[in-house]
PDB file of C-alpha atoms in Angstrom:
ATOM      1  CA  VAL A   1     -15.586  14.431  -2.875  1.00  0.00           C
ATOM      2  CA  ALA A   2     -14.442  13.759  -6.459  1.00  0.00           C
ATOM      3  CA  TYR A   3     -16.228  10.387  -6.433  1.00  0.00           C
ATOM      4  CA  LEU A   4     -19.438  11.781  -4.947  1.00  0.00           C
ATOM      5  CA  THR A   5     -19.418  14.711  -7.371  1.00  0.00           C
ATOM      6  CA  ILE A   6     -19.516  12.269 -10.277  1.00  0.00           C
ATOM      7  CA  LYS A   7     -21.968   9.823  -8.733  1.00  0.00           C
ATOM      8  CA  HIS A   8     -24.518  12.469  -7.795  1.00  0.00           C
ATOM      9  CA  LYS A   9     -24.020  14.388 -11.053  1.00  0.00           C
ATOM     10  CA  ALA A  10     -23.142  17.570  -9.207  1.00  0.00           C
ATOM     11  CA  ASP A  11     -21.895  20.595 -11.088  1.00  0.00           C
ATOM     12  CA  ALA A  12     -18.869  20.833  -8.800  1.00  0.00           C
ATOM     13  CA  GLY A  13     -17.310  19.544  -5.605  1.00  0.00           C
ATOM     14  CA  ILE A  14     -15.542  21.726  -3.045  1.00  0.00           C
ATOM     15  CA  VAL A  15     -12.859  20.770  -0.519  1.00  0.00           C
ATOM     16  CA  ILE A  16     -11.279  22.980   2.122  1.00  0.00           C
ATOM     17  CA  SER A  17      -7.719  21.718   2.098  1.00  0.00           C
ATOM     18  CA  ALA A  18      -4.126  22.520   2.921  1.00  0.00           C
ATOM     19  CA  SER A  19      -3.085  19.269   1.242  1.00  0.00           C
ATOM     20  CA  HIS A  20       0.137  18.082   2.938  1.00  0.00           C
ATOM     21  CA  ASN A  21       0.785  21.491   4.550  1.00  0.00           C
ATOM     22  CA  SER A  22      -0.143  22.898   7.954  1.00  0.00           C
ATOM     23  CA  PHE A  23      -3.551  24.427   8.649  1.00  0.00           C
ATOM     24  CA  GLU A  24      -2.636  28.053   7.891  1.00  0.00           C
ATOM     25  CA  TYR A  25      -2.254  27.077   4.224  1.00  0.00           C
ATOM     26  CA  ASN A  26      -5.882  26.003   3.909  1.00  0.00           C
ATOM     27  CA  GLY A  27      -7.519  26.949   0.636  1.00  0.00           C
ATOM     28  CA  ILE A  28     -10.432  25.960  -1.572  1.00  0.00           C
ATOM     29  CA  LYS A  29     -10.011  23.080  -4.023  1.00  0.00           C
ATOM     30  CA  ILE A  30     -12.772  22.774  -6.599  1.00  0.00           C
ATOM     31  CA  PHE A  31     -13.580  19.658  -8.620  1.00  0.00           C
ATOM     32  CA  ALA A  32     -15.434  19.945 -11.907  1.00  0.00           C
ATOM     33  CA  GLY A  33     -18.476  17.778 -12.594  1.00  0.00           C
ATOM     34  CA  ASN A  34     -16.196  15.107 -14.097  1.00  0.00           C
ATOM     35  CA  GLY A  35     -14.391  14.689 -10.762  1.00  0.00           C
ATOM     36  CA  TYR A  36     -11.141  16.306 -11.905  1.00  0.00           C
ATOM     37  CA  LYS A  37      -9.594  19.539 -10.676  1.00  0.00           C
ATOM     38  CA  LEU A  38     -10.488  22.646 -12.652  1.00  0.00           C
ATOM     39  CA  PRO A  39      -8.202  23.799 -15.467  1.00  0.00           C
ATOM     40  CA  ASP A  40      -5.806  26.595 -14.488  1.00  0.00           C
ATOM     41  CA  ALA A  41      -7.635  29.063 -16.729  1.00  0.00           C
ATOM     42  CA  THR A  42     -10.951  28.391 -14.990  1.00  0.00           C
ATOM     43  CA  GLU A  43      -9.333  28.736 -11.566  1.00  0.00           C
ATOM     44  CA  ALA A  44      -7.874  32.074 -12.657  1.00  0.00           C
ATOM     45  CA  LYS A  45     -11.338  33.325 -13.657  1.00  0.00           C
ATOM     46  CA  ILE A  46     -12.742  32.319 -10.261  1.00  0.00           C
ATOM     47  CA  GLU A  47      -9.894  34.131  -8.509  1.00  0.00           C
ATOM     48  CA  ASP A  48     -10.667  37.247 -10.552  1.00  0.00           C
ATOM     49  CA  LEU A  49     -14.299  37.088  -9.406  1.00  0.00           C
ATOM     50  CA  ILE A  50     -13.215  36.714  -5.787  1.00  0.00           C
ATOM     51  CA  ASP A  51     -10.930  39.744  -6.122  1.00  0.00           C
ATOM     52  CA  ASP A  52     -13.850  41.718  -7.554  1.00  0.00           C
ATOM     53  CA  PHE A  53     -16.506  40.241  -5.264  1.00  0.00           C
ATOM     54  CA  GLU A  54     -18.524  43.450  -4.949  1.00  0.00           C
ATOM     55  CA  SER A  55     -19.398  43.341  -8.635  1.00  0.00           C
ATOM     56  CA  ILE A  56     -21.112  39.934  -8.354  1.00  0.00           C
ATOM     57  CA  PRO A  57     -24.933  40.237  -8.217  1.00  0.00           C
ATOM     58  CA  ARG A  58     -26.479  39.103  -4.910  1.00  0.00           C
ATOM     59  CA  MET A  59     -29.147  36.434  -5.077  1.00  0.00           C
ATOM     60  CA  THR A  60     -32.373  37.156  -3.192  1.00  0.00           C
ATOM     61  CA  HIS A  61     -35.809  35.632  -2.534  1.00  0.00           C
ATOM     62  CA  ASP A  62     -36.424  32.364  -4.395  1.00  0.00           C
ATOM     63  CA  ARG A  63     -33.055  32.591  -6.190  1.00  0.00           C
ATOM     64  CA  ILE A  64     -31.105  31.935  -2.989  1.00  0.00           C
ATOM     65  CA  GLY A  65     -29.369  28.562  -3.028  1.00  0.00           C
ATOM     66  CA  ARG A  66     -30.478  25.596  -0.958  1.00  0.00           C
ATOM     67  CA  VAL A  67     -28.545  23.225   1.285  1.00  0.00           C
ATOM     68  CA  LEU A  68     -29.821  19.681   0.899  1.00  0.00           C
ATOM     69  CA  LYS A  69     -28.841  16.933   3.284  1.00  0.00           C
ATOM     70  CA  SER A  70     -27.904  13.650   1.641  1.00  0.00           C
ATOM     71  CA  GLU A  71     -30.191  10.738   2.401  1.00  0.00           C
ATOM     72  CA  ILE A  72     -27.129   8.477   2.532  1.00  0.00           C
ATOM     73  CA  ASP A  73     -24.156   9.207   4.778  1.00  0.00           C
ATOM     74  CA  PRO A  74     -21.414  10.190   2.283  1.00  0.00           C
ATOM     75  CA  VAL A  75     -18.806   8.393   4.400  1.00  0.00           C
ATOM     76  CA  VAL A  76     -20.807   5.162   4.157  1.00  0.00           C
ATOM     77  CA  GLU A  77     -21.357   5.684   0.446  1.00  0.00           C
ATOM     78  CA  TYR A  78     -17.679   6.304  -0.278  1.00  0.00           C
ATOM     79  CA  THR A  79     -16.218   3.565   1.925  1.00  0.00           C
ATOM     80  CA  ASN A  80     -18.681   1.040   0.474  1.00  0.00           C
ATOM     81  CA  HIS A  81     -17.434   2.018  -2.977  1.00  0.00           C
ATOM     82  CA  LEU A  82     -13.801   1.596  -1.943  1.00  0.00           C
ATOM     83  CA  ALA A  83     -14.437  -1.798  -0.367  1.00  0.00           C
ATOM     84  CA  GLU A  84     -16.181  -2.970  -3.540  1.00  0.00           C
ATOM     85  CA  THR A  85     -13.045  -2.240  -5.576  1.00  0.00           C
ATOM     86  CA  ILE A  86     -11.117  -4.883  -3.613  1.00  0.00           C
ATOM     87  CA  SER A  87     -11.297  -8.435  -4.890  1.00  0.00           C
ATOM     88  CA  GLY A  88      -8.549  -9.967  -2.730  1.00  0.00           C
ATOM     89  CA  ASP A  89      -8.651 -11.323   0.813  1.00  0.00           C
ATOM     90  CA  LEU A  90      -7.271  -8.825   3.338  1.00  0.00           C
ATOM     91  CA  SER A  91      -8.577 -10.524   6.456  1.00  0.00           C
ATOM     92  CA  GLY A  92      -6.035 -10.574   9.265  1.00  0.00           C
ATOM     93  CA  LEU A  93      -3.600  -8.151   7.644  1.00  0.00           C
ATOM     94  CA  ARG A  94      -2.114  -5.958  10.384  1.00  0.00           C
ATOM     95  CA  VAL A  95      -1.864  -2.328   9.302  1.00  0.00           C
ATOM     96  CA  ALA A  96      -0.816   0.853  11.087  1.00  0.00           C
ATOM     97  CA  VAL A  97      -2.563   3.882   9.566  1.00  0.00           C
ATOM     98  CA  ASP A  98      -1.638   7.546  10.031  1.00  0.00           C
ATOM     99  CA  CYS A  99      -4.595   9.788   9.104  1.00  0.00           C
ATOM    100  CA  ALA A 100      -2.628  13.049   9.498  1.00  0.00           C
ATOM    101  CA  ASN A 101      -5.558  14.429  11.545  1.00  0.00           C
ATOM    102  CA  GLY A 102      -7.148  15.058   8.166  1.00  0.00           C
ATOM    103  CA  SER A 103      -9.830  13.819   5.795  1.00  0.00           C
ATOM    104  CA  SER A 104      -9.118  10.110   6.132  1.00  0.00           C
ATOM    105  CA  SER A 105      -9.899  10.371   9.858  1.00  0.00           C
ATOM    106  CA  THR A 106     -13.574  10.026   8.918  1.00  0.00           C
ATOM    107  CA  THR A 107     -13.251   7.075   6.534  1.00  0.00           C
ATOM    108  CA  VAL A 108     -10.364   4.766   7.434  1.00  0.00           C
ATOM    109  CA  GLU A 109     -11.846   3.040  10.479  1.00  0.00           C
ATOM    110  CA  ARG A 110     -14.992   1.957   8.654  1.00  0.00           C
ATOM    111  CA  LEU A 111     -13.059   0.938   5.527  1.00  0.00           C
ATOM    112  CA  MET A 112     -10.668  -1.236   7.513  1.00  0.00           C
ATOM    113  CA  ARG A 113     -13.610  -2.979   9.175  1.00  0.00           C
ATOM    114  CA  LEU A 114     -15.246  -3.617   5.815  1.00  0.00           C
ATOM    115  CA  VAL A 115     -12.124  -5.294   4.416  1.00  0.00           C
ATOM    116  CA  GLU A 116     -11.420  -7.106   7.725  1.00  0.00           C
ATOM    117  CA  CYS A 117      -7.972  -5.639   8.293  1.00  0.00           C
ATOM    118  CA  LYS A 118      -6.613  -5.428  11.817  1.00  0.00           C
ATOM    119  CA  ALA A 119      -5.810  -1.730  11.833  1.00  0.00           C
ATOM    120  CA  GLU A 120      -4.266   0.536  14.420  1.00  0.00           C
ATOM    121  CA  ILE A 121      -5.352   4.047  13.484  1.00  0.00           C
ATOM    122  CA  ARG A 122      -3.260   6.999  14.569  1.00  0.00           C
ATOM    123  CA  PHE A 123      -3.656  10.782  14.309  1.00  0.00           C
ATOM    124  CA  TYR A 124      -7.391  10.658  13.608  1.00  0.00           C
ATOM    125  CA  GLU A 125      -8.648  13.500  15.826  1.00  0.00           C
ATOM    126  CA  PRO A 126      -8.635  16.731  13.790  1.00  0.00           C
ATOM    127  CA  ASP A 127      -9.212  19.896  15.808  1.00  0.00           C
ATOM    128  CA  GLY A 128      -8.836  22.451  13.031  1.00  0.00           C
ATOM    129  CA  VAL A 129      -5.164  23.211  13.627  1.00  0.00           C
ATOM    130  CA  ASN A 130      -3.388  19.856  14.090  1.00  0.00           C
ATOM    131  CA  ILE A 131      -3.596  18.637  10.489  1.00  0.00           C
ATOM    132  CA  ASN A 132      -0.204  17.324   9.275  1.00  0.00           C
ATOM    133  CA  ASP A 133       1.293  18.414  12.603  1.00  0.00           C
ATOM    134  CA  ASN A 134       4.286  16.063  12.936  1.00  0.00           C
ATOM    135  CA  CYS A 135       2.207  13.319  11.338  1.00  0.00           C
ATOM    136  CA  GLY A 136       0.967  12.177   7.960  1.00  0.00           C
ATOM    137  CA  SER A 137       2.828  11.432   4.749  1.00  0.00           C
ATOM    138  CA  THR A 138       5.391  14.217   5.246  1.00  0.00           C
ATOM    139  CA  HIS A 139       6.359  13.010   8.754  1.00  0.00           C
ATOM    140  CA  LEU A 140       6.871   9.249   8.639  1.00  0.00           C
ATOM    141  CA  GLY A 141       9.151   8.862  11.668  1.00  0.00           C
ATOM    142  CA  GLN A 142       6.506   7.849  14.210  1.00  0.00           C
ATOM    143  CA  LEU A 143       4.778   5.482  11.777  1.00  0.00           C
ATOM    144  CA  LYS A 144       8.044   3.751  10.900  1.00  0.00           C
ATOM    145  CA  GLU A 145       8.843   3.201  14.558  1.00  0.00           C
ATOM    146  CA  ARG A 146       5.343   1.933  15.323  1.00  0.00           C
ATOM    147  CA  VAL A 147       5.442  -0.569  12.449  1.00  0.00           C
ATOM    148  CA  ARG A 148       8.791  -1.909  13.658  1.00  0.00           C
ATOM    149  CA  ARG A 149       7.824  -2.165  17.311  1.00  0.00           C
ATOM    150  CA  GLY A 150       4.326  -3.479  16.648  1.00  0.00           C
ATOM    151  CA  SER A 151       5.280  -6.108  14.060  1.00  0.00           C
ATOM    152  CA  PHE A 152       2.766  -4.766  11.541  1.00  0.00           C
ATOM    153  CA  ASP A 153       2.592  -6.041   7.978  1.00  0.00           C
ATOM    154  CA  LEU A 154       2.748  -2.489   6.674  1.00  0.00           C
ATOM    155  CA  GLY A 155       2.021   1.134   7.538  1.00  0.00           C
ATOM    156  CA  VAL A 156       0.068   3.722   5.573  1.00  0.00           C
ATOM    157  CA  ALA A 157       0.358   7.505   5.953  1.00  0.00           C
ATOM    158  CA  PHE A 158      -2.088   9.841   4.224  1.00  0.00           C
ATOM    159  CA  ASP A 159      -1.663  13.547   3.706  1.00  0.00           C
ATOM    160  CA  GLY A 160      -4.231  16.028   4.989  1.00  0.00           C
ATOM    161  CA  ASP A 161      -6.830  15.684   2.250  1.00  0.00           C
ATOM    162  CA  ALA A 162      -6.024  12.000   1.610  1.00  0.00           C
ATOM    163  CA  ASP A 163      -5.361  12.398  -2.101  1.00  0.00           C
ATOM    164  CA  ARG A 164      -1.918  10.875  -1.650  1.00  0.00           C
ATOM    165  CA  CYS A 165      -0.212   8.424   0.673  1.00  0.00           C
ATOM    166  CA  LEU A 166       3.101   6.795   1.414  1.00  0.00           C
ATOM    167  CA  ILE A 167       3.641   3.198   2.471  1.00  0.00           C
ATOM    168  CA  VAL A 168       5.998   1.741   5.072  1.00  0.00           C
ATOM    169  CA  ASP A 169       6.913  -1.930   4.721  1.00  0.00           C
ATOM    170  CA  GLU A 170       7.069  -4.487   7.538  1.00  0.00           C
ATOM    171  CA  THR A 171      10.648  -3.468   8.378  1.00  0.00           C
ATOM    172  CA  GLY A 172       9.671   0.181   8.802  1.00  0.00           C
ATOM    173  CA  GLU A 173      11.299   1.256   5.543  1.00  0.00           C
ATOM    174  CA  GLU A 174       9.539   3.758   3.299  1.00  0.00           C
ATOM    175  CA  LEU A 175       8.260   2.707  -0.104  1.00  0.00           C
ATOM    176  CA  ASP A 176       8.295   5.825  -2.260  1.00  0.00           C
ATOM    177  CA  GLY A 177       5.656   6.711  -4.814  1.00  0.00           C
ATOM    178  CA  ASP A 178       7.514   5.041  -7.661  1.00  0.00           C
ATOM    179  CA  ARG A 179       7.535   1.710  -5.865  1.00  0.00           C
ATOM    180  CA  ILE A 180       3.873   2.074  -4.921  1.00  0.00           C
ATOM    181  CA  MET A 181       3.125   2.512  -8.618  1.00  0.00           C
ATOM    182  CA  ALA A 182       5.144  -0.617  -9.339  1.00  0.00           C
ATOM    183  CA  VAL A 183       3.172  -2.631  -6.776  1.00  0.00           C
ATOM    184  CA  CYS A 184      -0.116  -1.430  -8.270  1.00  0.00           C
ATOM    185  CA  ALA A 185       1.052  -2.104 -11.810  1.00  0.00           C
ATOM    186  CA  ALA A 186       2.235  -5.617 -10.918  1.00  0.00           C
ATOM    187  CA  HIS A 187      -1.129  -6.382  -9.357  1.00  0.00           C
ATOM    188  CA  MET A 188      -3.020  -4.976 -12.341  1.00  0.00           C
ATOM    189  CA  LYS A 189      -0.825  -6.977 -14.714  1.00  0.00           C
ATOM    190  CA  LYS A 190      -1.707 -10.203 -12.925  1.00  0.00           C
ATOM    191  CA  GLN A 191      -5.362  -9.283 -13.306  1.00  0.00           C
ATOM    192  CA  GLY A 192      -4.934  -8.480 -16.982  1.00  0.00           C
ATOM    193  CA  LYS A 193      -5.922  -4.841 -16.404  1.00  0.00           C
ATOM    194  CA  LEU A 194      -2.603  -3.125 -17.172  1.00  0.00           C
ATOM    195  CA  ARG A 195      -3.114  -1.600 -20.601  1.00  0.00           C
ATOM    196  CA  GLY A 196      -0.098  -2.174 -22.817  1.00  0.00           C
ATOM    197  CA  GLY A 197       1.646  -4.087 -20.036  1.00  0.00           C
ATOM    198  CA  ALA A 198       3.282  -0.855 -18.865  1.00  0.00           C
ATOM    199  CA  PHE A 199       3.007   1.844 -16.250  1.00  0.00           C
ATOM    200  CA  HIS A 200       3.995   5.491 -16.449  1.00  0.00           C
ATOM    201  CA  HIS A 201       6.890   6.450 -14.177  1.00  0.00           C
ATOM    202  CA  ALA A 202       8.350   9.922 -13.795  1.00  0.00           C
ATOM    203  CA  ALA A 203      12.104  10.174 -13.278  1.00  0.00           C
ATOM    204  CA  PRO A 204      14.347  13.267 -13.472  1.00  0.00           C
ATOM    205  CA  THR A 205      16.953  11.279 -15.376  1.00  0.00           C
ATOM    206  CA  ALA A 206      17.367   7.793 -16.772  1.00  0.00           C
ATOM    207  CA  GLN A 207      19.867   7.079 -13.982  1.00  0.00           C
ATOM    208  CA  ASP A 208      17.086   7.612 -11.418  1.00  0.00           C
ATOM    209  CA  ALA A 209      14.946   4.883 -12.918  1.00  0.00           C
ATOM    210  CA  PRO A 210      14.870   2.098 -10.298  1.00  0.00           C
ATOM    211  CA  HIS A 211      14.462  -1.642 -10.718  1.00  0.00           C
ATOM    212  CA  PHE A 212      11.065  -2.883  -9.563  1.00  0.00           C
ATOM    213  CA  PRO A 213      10.869  -6.512  -8.481  1.00  0.00           C
ATOM    214  CA  GLU A 214       7.355  -7.899  -8.336  1.00  0.00           C
ATOM    215  CA  PRO A 215       6.103  -8.029  -4.710  1.00  0.00           C
ATOM    216  CA  GLU A 216       5.563 -11.382  -3.037  1.00  0.00           C
ATOM    217  CA  ASP A 217       2.998 -10.569  -0.317  1.00  0.00           C
ATOM    218  CA  GLU A 218      -0.304 -10.696  -2.196  1.00  0.00           C
ATOM    219  CA  LYS A 219      -2.372  -9.270   0.664  1.00  0.00           C
ATOM    220  CA  ALA A 220      -0.061  -6.292   1.003  1.00  0.00           C
ATOM    221  CA  VAL A 221      -0.182  -5.840  -2.775  1.00  0.00           C
ATOM    222  CA  VAL A 222      -3.985  -5.856  -2.803  1.00  0.00           C
ATOM    223  CA  LEU A 223      -4.200  -3.369   0.064  1.00  0.00           C
ATOM    224  CA  THR A 224      -1.627  -1.058  -1.496  1.00  0.00           C
ATOM    225  CA  ALA A 225      -3.519  -1.136  -4.786  1.00  0.00           C
ATOM    226  CA  ALA A 226      -6.756  -0.449  -2.921  1.00  0.00           C
ATOM    227  CA  ILE A 227      -5.217   2.500  -1.084  1.00  0.00           C
ATOM    228  CA  SER A 228      -4.085   3.911  -4.411  1.00  0.00           C
ATOM    229  CA  GLN A 229      -7.659   3.583  -5.656  1.00  0.00           C
ATOM    230  CA  ALA A 230      -8.786   5.414  -2.540  1.00  0.00           C
ATOM    231  CA  THR A 231      -6.354   8.265  -2.986  1.00  0.00           C
ATOM    232  CA  HIS A 232      -7.096   9.003  -6.626  1.00  0.00           C
ATOM    233  CA  ASP A 233      -8.113   5.986  -8.704  1.00  0.00           C
ATOM    234  CA  GLY A 234      -4.389   5.428  -9.320  1.00  0.00           C
ATOM    235  CA  ILE A 235      -1.299   7.495  -8.618  1.00  0.00           C
ATOM    236  CA  GLY A 236       0.211  10.159 -10.867  1.00  0.00           C
ATOM    237  CA  PHE A 237       3.410  12.153 -10.562  1.00  0.00           C
ATOM    238  CA  ASN A 238       4.627  15.248 -12.430  1.00  0.00           C
ATOM    239  CA  SER A 239       8.091  15.498 -13.913  1.00  0.00           C
ATOM    240  CA  PHE A 240       9.975  16.816 -16.916  1.00  0.00           C
ATOM    241  CA  PHE A 241      10.989  13.330 -18.027  1.00  0.00           C
ATOM    242  CA  CYS A 242       8.768  10.271 -18.265  1.00  0.00           C
ATOM    243  CA  ARG A 243       9.714   6.659 -18.831  1.00  0.00           C
ATOM    244  CA  PHE A 244       7.731   3.484 -19.369  1.00  0.00           C
ATOM    245  CA  TYR A 245       8.531   0.188 -17.706  1.00  0.00           C
ATOM    246  CA  ARG A 246       7.469  -3.233 -18.882  1.00  0.00           C
ATOM    247  CA  TRP A 247       7.797  -6.536 -17.138  1.00  0.00           C
ATOM    248  CA  ASN A 248       9.576  -9.269 -19.027  1.00  0.00           C
ATOM    249  CA  GLN A 249       6.852 -11.561 -20.315  1.00  0.00           C
ATOM    250  CA  ALA A 250       9.256 -14.487 -19.994  1.00  0.00           C
TER     251      ALA A 250
END
């Protein structure tokens, strides 16, 4: 939605989302015309209007809004965009994907075909109440076991609205967000796209700062970087302390 909001020069984009939570936590997430979430102050003003809904003038006659159907399937438009961001060869890579019965259920199958991955897609049948229900990025147990038993190259688990993911390596071990950032940064560095030769890592303390070896499996690196592009044009984390990491140029 953020991508399409920008591309079609919309004033806003709206998502019904519970993020990584269960369905009863569904709410409205609004993107501004620049594709980013609204500032807190703007969200507060909208909430005030909702609380005082009766005071809002009703539109009538020719001032009523219109619903226009897109000439291009938005799923096709978005997955084409994602596939075009990938420059590496992913053909033959075996991937297990957990869609959390959420947003990625509509996009992952087509994307995996476009990039020629051999994907087994799981939890892709949303029914309105099963989102994140013992699946997705907050419940990795089944994905880990499937990757181990199925000899997959890696596993990917999205959350409900697919703005974040976690990765499972070929042994079924979780790669946390910090390591995913490291994989993306290493790939960008090789491409000469890592500004300043550094990436931004959030750690509660200096002792929590891990060592990040550069990954060896180039196909897995490319896919992980592509998934990060899909989830939010890169991955960001909030913390009180931030550190920068640089690879030794030697």
